[in-house]
XYZ file of C-alpha atoms in Angstrom:
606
model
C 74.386 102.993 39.685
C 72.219 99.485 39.908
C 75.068 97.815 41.366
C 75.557 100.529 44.174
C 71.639 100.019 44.364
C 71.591 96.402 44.576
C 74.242 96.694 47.270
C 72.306 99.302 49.603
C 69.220 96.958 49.409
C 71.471 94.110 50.340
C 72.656 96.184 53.191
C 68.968 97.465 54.441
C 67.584 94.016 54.123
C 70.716 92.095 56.098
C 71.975 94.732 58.231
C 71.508 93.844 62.071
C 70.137 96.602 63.921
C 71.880 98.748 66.552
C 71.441 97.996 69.649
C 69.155 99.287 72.349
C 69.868 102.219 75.506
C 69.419 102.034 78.780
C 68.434 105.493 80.716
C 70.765 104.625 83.192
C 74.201 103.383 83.073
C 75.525 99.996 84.714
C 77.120 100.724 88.439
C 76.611 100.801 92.265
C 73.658 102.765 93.538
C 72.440 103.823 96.551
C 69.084 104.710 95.848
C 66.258 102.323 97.148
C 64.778 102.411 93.769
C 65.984 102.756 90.532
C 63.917 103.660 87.191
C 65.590 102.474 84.106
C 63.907 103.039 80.543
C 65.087 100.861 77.670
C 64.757 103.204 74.027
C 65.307 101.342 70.715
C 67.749 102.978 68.415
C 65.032 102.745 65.651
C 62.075 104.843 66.283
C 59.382 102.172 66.673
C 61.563 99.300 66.697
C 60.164 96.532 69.139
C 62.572 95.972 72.580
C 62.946 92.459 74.371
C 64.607 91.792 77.686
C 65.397 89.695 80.395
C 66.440 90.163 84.211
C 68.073 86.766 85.053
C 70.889 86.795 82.688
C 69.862 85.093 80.320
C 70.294 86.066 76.495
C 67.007 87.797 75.686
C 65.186 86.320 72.266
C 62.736 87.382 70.196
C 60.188 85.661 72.626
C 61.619 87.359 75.810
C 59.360 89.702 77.524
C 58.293 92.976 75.466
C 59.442 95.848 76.549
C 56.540 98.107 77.033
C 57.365 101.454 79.709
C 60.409 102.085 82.440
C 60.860 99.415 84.625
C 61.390 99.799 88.353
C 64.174 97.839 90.388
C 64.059 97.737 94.124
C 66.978 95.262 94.021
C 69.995 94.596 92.175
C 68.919 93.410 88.940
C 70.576 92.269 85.344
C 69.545 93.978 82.103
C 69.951 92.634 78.957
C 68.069 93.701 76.125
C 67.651 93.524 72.041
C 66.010 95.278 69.403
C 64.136 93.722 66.944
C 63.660 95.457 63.347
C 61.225 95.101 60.304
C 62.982 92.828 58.996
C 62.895 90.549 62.124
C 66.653 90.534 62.521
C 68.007 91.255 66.156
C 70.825 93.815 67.580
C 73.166 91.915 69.569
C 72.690 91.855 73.310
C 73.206 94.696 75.482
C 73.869 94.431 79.455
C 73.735 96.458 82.480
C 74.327 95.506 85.739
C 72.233 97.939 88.320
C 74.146 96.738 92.337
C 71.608 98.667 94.841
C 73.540 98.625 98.296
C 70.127 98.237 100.271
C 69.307 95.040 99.033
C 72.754 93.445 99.638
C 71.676 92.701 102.802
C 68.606 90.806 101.240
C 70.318 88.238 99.178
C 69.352 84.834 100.428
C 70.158 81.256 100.020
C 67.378 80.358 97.922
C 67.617 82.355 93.967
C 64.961 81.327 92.222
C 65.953 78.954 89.579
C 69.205 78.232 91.053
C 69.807 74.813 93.037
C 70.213 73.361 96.296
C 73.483 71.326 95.501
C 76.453 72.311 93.741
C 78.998 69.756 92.346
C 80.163 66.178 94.383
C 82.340 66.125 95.881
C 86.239 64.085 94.997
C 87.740 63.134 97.591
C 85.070 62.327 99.905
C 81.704 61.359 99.622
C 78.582 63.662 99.029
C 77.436 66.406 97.519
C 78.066 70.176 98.021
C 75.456 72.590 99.330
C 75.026 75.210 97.628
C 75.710 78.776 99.431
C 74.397 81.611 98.071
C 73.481 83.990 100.663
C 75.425 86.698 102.705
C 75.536 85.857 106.372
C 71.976 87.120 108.695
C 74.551 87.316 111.522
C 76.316 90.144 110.310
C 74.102 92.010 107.701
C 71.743 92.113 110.465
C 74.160 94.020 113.153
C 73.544 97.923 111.896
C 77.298 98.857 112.460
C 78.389 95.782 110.222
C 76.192 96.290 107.906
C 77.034 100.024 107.137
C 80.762 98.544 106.689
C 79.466 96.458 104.559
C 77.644 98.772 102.367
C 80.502 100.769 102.046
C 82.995 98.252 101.521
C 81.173 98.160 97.889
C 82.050 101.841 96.773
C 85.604 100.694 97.793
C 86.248 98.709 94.882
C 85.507 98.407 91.296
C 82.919 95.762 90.474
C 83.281 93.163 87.796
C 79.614 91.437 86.949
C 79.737 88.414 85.311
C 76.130 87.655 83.421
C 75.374 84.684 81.452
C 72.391 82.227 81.196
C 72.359 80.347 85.204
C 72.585 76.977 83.615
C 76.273 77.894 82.239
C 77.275 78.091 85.600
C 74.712 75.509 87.526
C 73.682 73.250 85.145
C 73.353 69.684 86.515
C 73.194 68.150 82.930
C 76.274 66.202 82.311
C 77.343 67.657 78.874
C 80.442 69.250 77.974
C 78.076 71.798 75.907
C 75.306 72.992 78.578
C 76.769 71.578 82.021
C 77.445 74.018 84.426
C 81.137 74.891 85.025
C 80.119 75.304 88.830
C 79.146 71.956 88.868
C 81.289 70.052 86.732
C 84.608 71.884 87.800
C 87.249 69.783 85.809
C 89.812 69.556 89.310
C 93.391 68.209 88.637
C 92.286 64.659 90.762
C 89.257 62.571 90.623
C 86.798 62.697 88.108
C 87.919 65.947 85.695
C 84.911 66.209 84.145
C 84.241 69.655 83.423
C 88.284 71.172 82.346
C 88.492 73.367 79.658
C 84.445 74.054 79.721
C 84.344 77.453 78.325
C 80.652 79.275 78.243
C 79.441 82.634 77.077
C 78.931 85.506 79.190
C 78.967 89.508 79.198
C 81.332 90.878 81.805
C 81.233 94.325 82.978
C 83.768 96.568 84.842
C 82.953 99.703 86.602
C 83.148 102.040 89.569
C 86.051 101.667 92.575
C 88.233 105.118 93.128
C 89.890 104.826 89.395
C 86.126 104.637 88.182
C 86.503 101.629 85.771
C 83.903 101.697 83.212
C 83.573 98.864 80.341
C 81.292 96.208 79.098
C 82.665 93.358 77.037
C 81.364 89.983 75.745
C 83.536 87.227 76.306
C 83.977 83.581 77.059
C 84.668 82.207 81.091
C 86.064 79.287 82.649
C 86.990 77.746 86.009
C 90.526 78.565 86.690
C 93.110 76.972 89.266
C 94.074 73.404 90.621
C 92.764 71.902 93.555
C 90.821 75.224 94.688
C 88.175 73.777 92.421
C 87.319 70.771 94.574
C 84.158 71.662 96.045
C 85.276 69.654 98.964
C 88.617 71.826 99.794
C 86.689 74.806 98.051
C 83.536 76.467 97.713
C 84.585 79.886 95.722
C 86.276 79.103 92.737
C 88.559 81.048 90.380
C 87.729 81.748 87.252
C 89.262 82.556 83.757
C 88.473 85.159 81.284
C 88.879 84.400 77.531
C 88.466 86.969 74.780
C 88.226 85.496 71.580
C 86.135 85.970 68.587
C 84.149 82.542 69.671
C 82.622 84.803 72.161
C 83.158 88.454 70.916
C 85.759 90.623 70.391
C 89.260 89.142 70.221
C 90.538 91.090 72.667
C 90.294 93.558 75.824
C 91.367 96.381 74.485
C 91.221 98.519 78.003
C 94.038 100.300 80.388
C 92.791 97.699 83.642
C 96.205 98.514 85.316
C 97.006 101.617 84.876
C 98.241 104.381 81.533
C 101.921 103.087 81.661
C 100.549 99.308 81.826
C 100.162 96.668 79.190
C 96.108 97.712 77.808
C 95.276 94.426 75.568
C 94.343 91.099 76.387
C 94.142 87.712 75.293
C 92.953 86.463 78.629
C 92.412 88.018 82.353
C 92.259 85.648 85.610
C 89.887 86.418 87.997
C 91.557 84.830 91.662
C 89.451 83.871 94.256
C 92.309 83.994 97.236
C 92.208 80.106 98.251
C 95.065 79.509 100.371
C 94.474 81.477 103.657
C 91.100 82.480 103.273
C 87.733 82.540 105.511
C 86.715 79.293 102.928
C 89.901 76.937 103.369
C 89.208 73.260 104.239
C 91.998 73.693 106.648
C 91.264 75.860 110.341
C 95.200 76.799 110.186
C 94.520 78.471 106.831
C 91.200 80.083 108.009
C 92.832 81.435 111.087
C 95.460 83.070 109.007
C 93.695 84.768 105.971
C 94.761 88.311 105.734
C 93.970 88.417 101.503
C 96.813 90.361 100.741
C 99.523 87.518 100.602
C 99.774 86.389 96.838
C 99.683 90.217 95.777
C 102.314 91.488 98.040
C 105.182 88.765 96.468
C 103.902 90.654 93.124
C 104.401 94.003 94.096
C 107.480 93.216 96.334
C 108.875 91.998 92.656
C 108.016 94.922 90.789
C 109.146 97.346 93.577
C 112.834 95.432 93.249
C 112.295 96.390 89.757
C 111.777 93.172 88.318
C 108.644 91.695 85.769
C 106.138 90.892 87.825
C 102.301 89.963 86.794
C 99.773 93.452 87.287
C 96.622 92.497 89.142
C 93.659 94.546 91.204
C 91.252 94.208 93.687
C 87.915 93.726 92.533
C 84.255 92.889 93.926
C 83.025 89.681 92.052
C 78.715 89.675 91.008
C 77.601 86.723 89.466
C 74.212 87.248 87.960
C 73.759 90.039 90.258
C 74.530 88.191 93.550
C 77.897 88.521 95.482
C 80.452 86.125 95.373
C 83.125 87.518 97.289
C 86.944 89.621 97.522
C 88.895 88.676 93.928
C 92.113 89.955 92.547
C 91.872 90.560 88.299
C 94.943 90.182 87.115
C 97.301 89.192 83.771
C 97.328 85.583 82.658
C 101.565 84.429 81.875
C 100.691 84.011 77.912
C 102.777 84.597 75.073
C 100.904 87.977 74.732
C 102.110 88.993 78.426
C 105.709 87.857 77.439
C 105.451 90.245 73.969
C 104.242 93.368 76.038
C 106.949 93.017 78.853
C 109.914 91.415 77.284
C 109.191 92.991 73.710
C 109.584 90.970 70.682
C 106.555 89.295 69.285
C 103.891 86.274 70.415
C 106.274 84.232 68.672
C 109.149 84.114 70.246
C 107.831 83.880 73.870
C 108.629 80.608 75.593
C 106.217 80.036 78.935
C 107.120 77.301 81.163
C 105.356 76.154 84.135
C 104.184 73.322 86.791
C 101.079 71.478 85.053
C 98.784 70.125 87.894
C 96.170 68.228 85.665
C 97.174 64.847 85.358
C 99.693 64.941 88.016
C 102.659 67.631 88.430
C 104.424 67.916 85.075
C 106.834 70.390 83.487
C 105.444 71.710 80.605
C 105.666 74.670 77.686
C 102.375 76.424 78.141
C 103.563 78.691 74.954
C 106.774 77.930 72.618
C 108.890 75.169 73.548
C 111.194 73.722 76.069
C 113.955 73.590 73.939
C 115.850 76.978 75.890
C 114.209 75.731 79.150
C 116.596 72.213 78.597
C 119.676 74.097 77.529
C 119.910 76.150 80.234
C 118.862 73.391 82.696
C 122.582 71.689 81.077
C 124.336 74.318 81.531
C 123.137 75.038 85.314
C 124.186 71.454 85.857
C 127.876 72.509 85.021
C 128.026 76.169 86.449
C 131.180 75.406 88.463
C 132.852 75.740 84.754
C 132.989 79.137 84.458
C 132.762 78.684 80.665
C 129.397 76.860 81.067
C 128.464 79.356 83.677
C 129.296 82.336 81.068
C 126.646 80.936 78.345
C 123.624 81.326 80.905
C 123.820 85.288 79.694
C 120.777 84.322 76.885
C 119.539 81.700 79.118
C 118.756 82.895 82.486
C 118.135 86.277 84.118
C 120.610 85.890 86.810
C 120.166 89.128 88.504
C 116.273 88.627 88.234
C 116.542 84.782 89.174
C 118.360 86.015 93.004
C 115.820 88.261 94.095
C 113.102 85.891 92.761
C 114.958 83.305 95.093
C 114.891 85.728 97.925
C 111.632 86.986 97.716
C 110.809 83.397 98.080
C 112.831 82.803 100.961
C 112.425 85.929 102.810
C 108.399 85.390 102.405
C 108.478 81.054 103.799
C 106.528 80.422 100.751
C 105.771 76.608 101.679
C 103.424 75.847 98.943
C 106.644 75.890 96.552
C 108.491 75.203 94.526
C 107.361 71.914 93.458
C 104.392 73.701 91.317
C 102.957 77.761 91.185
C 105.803 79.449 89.625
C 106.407 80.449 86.123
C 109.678 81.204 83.743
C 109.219 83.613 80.901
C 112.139 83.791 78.076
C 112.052 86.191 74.805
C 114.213 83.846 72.138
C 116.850 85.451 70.414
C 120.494 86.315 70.491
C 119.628 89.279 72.458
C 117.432 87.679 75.003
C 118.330 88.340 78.427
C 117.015 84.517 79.575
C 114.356 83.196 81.611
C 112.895 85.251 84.234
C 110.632 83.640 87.179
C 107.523 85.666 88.481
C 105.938 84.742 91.555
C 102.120 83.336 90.701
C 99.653 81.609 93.248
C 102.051 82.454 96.830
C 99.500 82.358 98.900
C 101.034 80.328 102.169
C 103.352 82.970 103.146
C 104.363 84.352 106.263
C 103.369 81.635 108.670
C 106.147 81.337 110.908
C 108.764 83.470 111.409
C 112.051 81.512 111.977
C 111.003 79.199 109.050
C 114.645 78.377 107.378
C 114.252 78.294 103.305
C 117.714 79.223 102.661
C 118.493 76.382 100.497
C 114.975 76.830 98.701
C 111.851 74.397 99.353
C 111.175 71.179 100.772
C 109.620 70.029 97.374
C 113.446 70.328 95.591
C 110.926 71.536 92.495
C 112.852 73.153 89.781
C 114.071 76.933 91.260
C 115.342 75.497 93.957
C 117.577 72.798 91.693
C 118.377 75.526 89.665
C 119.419 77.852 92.764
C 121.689 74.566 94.798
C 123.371 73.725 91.226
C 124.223 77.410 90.194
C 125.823 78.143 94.084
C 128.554 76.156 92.782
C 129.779 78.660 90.939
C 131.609 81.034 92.942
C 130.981 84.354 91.089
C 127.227 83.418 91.458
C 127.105 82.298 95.448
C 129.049 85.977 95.989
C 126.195 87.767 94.103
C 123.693 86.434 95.865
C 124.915 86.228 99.692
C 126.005 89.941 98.740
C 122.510 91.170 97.322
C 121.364 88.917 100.101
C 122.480 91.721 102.357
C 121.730 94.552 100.470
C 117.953 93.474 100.272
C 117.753 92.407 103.892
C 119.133 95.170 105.705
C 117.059 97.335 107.841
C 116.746 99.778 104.895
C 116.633 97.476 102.242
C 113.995 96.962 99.897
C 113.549 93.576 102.247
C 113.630 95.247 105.427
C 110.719 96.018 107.760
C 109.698 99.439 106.327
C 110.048 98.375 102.905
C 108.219 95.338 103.414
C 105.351 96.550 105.678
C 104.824 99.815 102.956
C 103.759 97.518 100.968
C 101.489 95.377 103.041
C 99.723 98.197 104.292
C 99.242 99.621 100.919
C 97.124 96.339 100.185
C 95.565 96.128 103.418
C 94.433 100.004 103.188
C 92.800 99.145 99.947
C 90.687 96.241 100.655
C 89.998 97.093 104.624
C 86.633 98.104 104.275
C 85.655 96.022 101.488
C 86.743 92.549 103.707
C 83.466 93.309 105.696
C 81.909 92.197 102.394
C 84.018 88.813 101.819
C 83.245 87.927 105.498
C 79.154 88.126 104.899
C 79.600 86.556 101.936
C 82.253 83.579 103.441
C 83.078 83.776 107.011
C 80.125 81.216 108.253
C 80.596 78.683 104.978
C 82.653 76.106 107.364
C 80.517 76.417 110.554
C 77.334 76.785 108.826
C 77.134 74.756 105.294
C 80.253 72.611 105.326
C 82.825 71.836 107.963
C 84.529 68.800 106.067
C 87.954 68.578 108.384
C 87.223 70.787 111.048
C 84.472 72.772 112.608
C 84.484 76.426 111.948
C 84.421 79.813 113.550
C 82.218 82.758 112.147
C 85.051 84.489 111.168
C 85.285 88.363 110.926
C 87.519 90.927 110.450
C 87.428 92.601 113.425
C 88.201 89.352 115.319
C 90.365 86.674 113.815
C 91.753 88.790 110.551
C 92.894 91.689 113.066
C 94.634 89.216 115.018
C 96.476 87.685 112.667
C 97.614 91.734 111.232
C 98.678 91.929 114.344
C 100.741 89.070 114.702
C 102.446 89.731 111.348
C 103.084 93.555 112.336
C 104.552 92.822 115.803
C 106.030 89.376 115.949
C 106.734 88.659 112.196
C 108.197 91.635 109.981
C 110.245 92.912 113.071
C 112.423 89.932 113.370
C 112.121 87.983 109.756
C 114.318 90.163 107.622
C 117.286 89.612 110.074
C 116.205 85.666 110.021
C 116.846 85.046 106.921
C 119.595 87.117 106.853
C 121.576 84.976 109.217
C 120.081 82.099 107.893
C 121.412 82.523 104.794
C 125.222 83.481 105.909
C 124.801 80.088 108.228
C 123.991 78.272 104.851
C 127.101 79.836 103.228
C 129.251 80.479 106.010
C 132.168 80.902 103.837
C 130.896 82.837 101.091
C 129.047 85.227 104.231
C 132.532 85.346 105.555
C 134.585 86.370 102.652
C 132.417 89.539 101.555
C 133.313 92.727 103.640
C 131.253 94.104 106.349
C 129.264 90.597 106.952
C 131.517 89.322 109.712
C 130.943 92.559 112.291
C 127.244 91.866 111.589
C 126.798 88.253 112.252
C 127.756 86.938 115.309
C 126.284 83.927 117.067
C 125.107 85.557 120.191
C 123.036 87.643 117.617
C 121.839 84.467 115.172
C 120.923 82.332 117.980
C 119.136 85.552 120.181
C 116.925 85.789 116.631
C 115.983 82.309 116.516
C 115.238 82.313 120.331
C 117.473 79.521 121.129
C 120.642 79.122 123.357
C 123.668 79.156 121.478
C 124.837 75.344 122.510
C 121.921 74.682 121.175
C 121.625 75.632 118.073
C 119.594 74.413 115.058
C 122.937 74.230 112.351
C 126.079 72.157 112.818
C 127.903 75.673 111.614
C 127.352 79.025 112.009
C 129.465 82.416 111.680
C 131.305 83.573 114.770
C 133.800 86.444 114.116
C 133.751 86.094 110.281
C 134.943 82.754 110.693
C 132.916 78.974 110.057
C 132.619 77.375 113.519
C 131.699 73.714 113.498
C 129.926 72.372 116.756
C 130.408 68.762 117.581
């Protein structure tokens, strides 16, 4: 009985107390004002908060009656007991709608420059405010306001010197400012700092709060030159709080736990680019098509959604959330456990390098020797544990079908469960951002940058058995009803583009002036809007593009492999020169191949 006494007075004297409520929960309001009361758990207990993000302390401001907010604002409070010990932290994000159109370039406490710049001289300015131009036209601005009840909302809180810091220290500098890029001065990889995220609202109605740890996330979208609105990573580990997301972000039939989330800014083609071509082209729906493209040819693919990015409270743009390639992803879609999941990818720090980003390469350098014999069919026979052949073709084809130019030298990954009945390495599209630029762009024999798909891809269409399975799936995928083909293709475009077209009024307040208005580095920029140059470019892609590319590849591909095109039934009646050359809009004596199909047979012009 004394011990069970001792015990309980241990308890009562160490035990940290609950934490406090908030009257209200965290979301999106409308309201002009909001009233939120704070109530200790304890009856009596004392209540500290803060409204910048900061972690509140015993010496934060007392909590003494319901607070007002006439603007979006950041809650995080504690309770303090007798004892003086503190609950852990609690947060709520309140996003009012009305003041969006208030948020300006000059946060208190937050600076005037961001990080220097690497590749050129200077310093970046910092940008913080959404665009007078356009939240003060009334018809814009009621887009904008309800472009935020299109999405969910993911707030990211944390002290404003984790993220803006100017002190040089890989403990307290700000991972805004030092942004560790792949060239230059790296100063700043790997910084990981504490924050709170929270998830909530959007038509599924997301609702969680979790505290974990962030970092920057990406390769040479952290440059501050090239790239003003970085990517970030999430990282749940018991460092920073729980060890895991435990939450079903993509669905009930989805993977629901998580080492890791990354939080993708859309770089390539976007409003922000360092390049006009790029600006001129952003649509925001490029890198999450090739995903969904993959799954719909029911292949693994990596889950990601649309979400509406707060930092402290203020806007930061159009992100996708999605799965980070980890040995946990490989467990949950390839079964097995952590352990036997090999990762392999394109490592840009430090210059491109091949490495094992979980496991080893020792399957990833087997298979590579066998590849480099697949015209022995006995070689070619032991790729069964090795590589997803099947998987590997339409990965190949996506790739083709979609110009990806910004591959295959680095942004892929190859996923393998070890084990005798593994079913080999499987590549998922990751970072495809420069797609569908031009429309008679000829990738048949892979990329430019030789990187290692395409080596794999020349080396394997040696083997007979495997050129025939691709030129023949080639066909299935690109005809007009194929899961390639224009309908197909455009279903799931429009899918995208009917989810974020409201919210894009947001990411163009936010971004669309940054490279006339704060910093034009290469080029001077163009307010850029939806209505103007991102309807434009739909337009092009709707019209000129997905009408004619399926049918371009198509025939690129049989003039690649004339005789493997030639030797599977039905391809000859479908591919005759008048039609290949009428596609590529060129005269037939003068076309842009030495060879090319006429009749089913290989015609070679001199």
């Amino acid at each position: 009985m004394r011990v069970a006494l001792n015990i309980l007075a241990w308890w009562m004297a160490t035990a940290v107390p609950a934490q406090p409520r908030f009257s209200l929960p965290h979301g999106l309001y409308d309201d002009k004002e909001l009233t939120v009361a704070i109530e200790p758990t304890e009856k009596g207990a004392e209540v500290r908060y803060t409204t910048d993000g900061s972690k509140p302390m015993a010496r934060s401001k007392l909590y003494t009656k319901p607070l007002t907010l006439t603007a979006s604002t950041i809650l995080r409070a504690i309770e303090l007991g007798d004892s003086g010990k503190r609950s852990a932290p609690v947060t709520a994000t309140y996003i009012l709608t009305n003041s969006i159109a208030r948020q300006g370039n000059n946060p208190e406490g937050y600076p005037e420059l961001w990080g220097k710049y690497t590749t050129i001289s200077g310093q970046a300015k910092a940008d913080y405010e959404m665009d007078p131009e356009m939240t003060g036209d009334k018809e814009l601005l009621k887009k904008i306001e309800k472009g935020l009840h299109e999405l969910p909302i993911l707030s990211i809180v944390s002290d404003k010197d984790n993220f803006f810091s100017h002190t040089n220290d890989p403990e307290k500098g700000g991972i805004y400012i030092f942004t560790g890029p792949p060239v230059g001065d790296t100063t700043g990889h790997g910084w990981t700092r504490p924050c709170c995220v929270e998830l909530f609202g959007g038509p599924q109605q997301h609702d969680f709060t979790i505290d974990c740890g962030v970092r920057l996330h990406g390769g040479h979208g952290r440059l501050a030159e090239k790239n003003p609105k970085h990517s970030f990573r999430l990282v749940f580990k018991k460092d920073y709080g729980p060890g895991k997301l435990e939450y079903p972000l993509f669905g009930e039939d989805e993977p629901a736990e998580f080492d890791q989330l990354v939080l993708r800014c859309h770089f390539g083609n976007s409003w922000q680019h360092w390049m006009e071509a790029n600006r001129q082209e952003a649509q925001y729906t490029r890198d999450l098509w090739m995903r969904r493209m993959q799954r719909k040819m029911g292949r693994t693919s990596v889950n990601a959604i649309y979400v509406h990015l707060f930092l402290n409270g203020m806007y930061w743009g159009l992100y996708n959330l999605g799965e980070r390639v980890d040995d946990l992803f490989g467990k949950q879609h390839l079964g097995g456990k952590k352990s036997d999941i090999d990762v392999v990818k394109i490592e840009e720090d430090g210059g491109y390098h091949l490495e094992a980003s979980e496991g080893t390469l020792d399957a990833w350098d087997e298979m590579l020797a066998v590849v480099e014999q697949a015209e022995n069919e006995e070689r070619y026979q032991q790729l069964d544990t090795l590589l997803d052949i099947d998987h590997f073709i339409d990965y190949m084809l996506i790739n083709q079908y979609a110009g990806n130019t910004d591959w295959d030298k680095h942004n892929w990954y190859a996923i393998r469960r070890r084990g005798s009945d593994s079913e080999g390495f499987r590549f998922l599209c990751w970072d495809s951002e420069v797609i569908f630029e031009r429309v008679n762009l000829n990738l048949a024999a892979g990329s430019d940058d030789r990187g290692h798909p395409t080596t794999i891809f020349l080396r394997l269409l040696k083997n007979d058995d495997f050129a025939r399975r691709y030129v023949a799936r080639a066909k299935q995928l690109l005809a007009d009803d194929g899961l390639l083909g224009e309908t197909s293709v455009v279903e799931v475009w429009d899918s995208l583009y009917h989810t974020i077209s409201i919210a894009l009024y947001d990411e163009a307040a936010r971004w669309g002036d940054y490279r006339r208005d704060v910093h034009r580095y290469t080029s001077k920029g163009e307010l850029y809007t939806v209505d103007d140059q991102y309807m434009k470019e739909r337009k092009r892609l709707l019209t000129s593009y997905f009408p004619q590319r399926s049918q371009n590849v198509l025939q690129h591909i049989f003039a690649f492999l004339p005789e493997v095109a030639a030797s599977i039934d039905g391809i000859a009646a479908a591919t005759t020169d008048e039609r290949y050359y009428n596609l590529q809009g060129l005269p037939v004596e003068h076309p842009t191949r030495g060879i090319y199909i006429k009749n089913g047979k290989k015609v070679v012009l001199h």
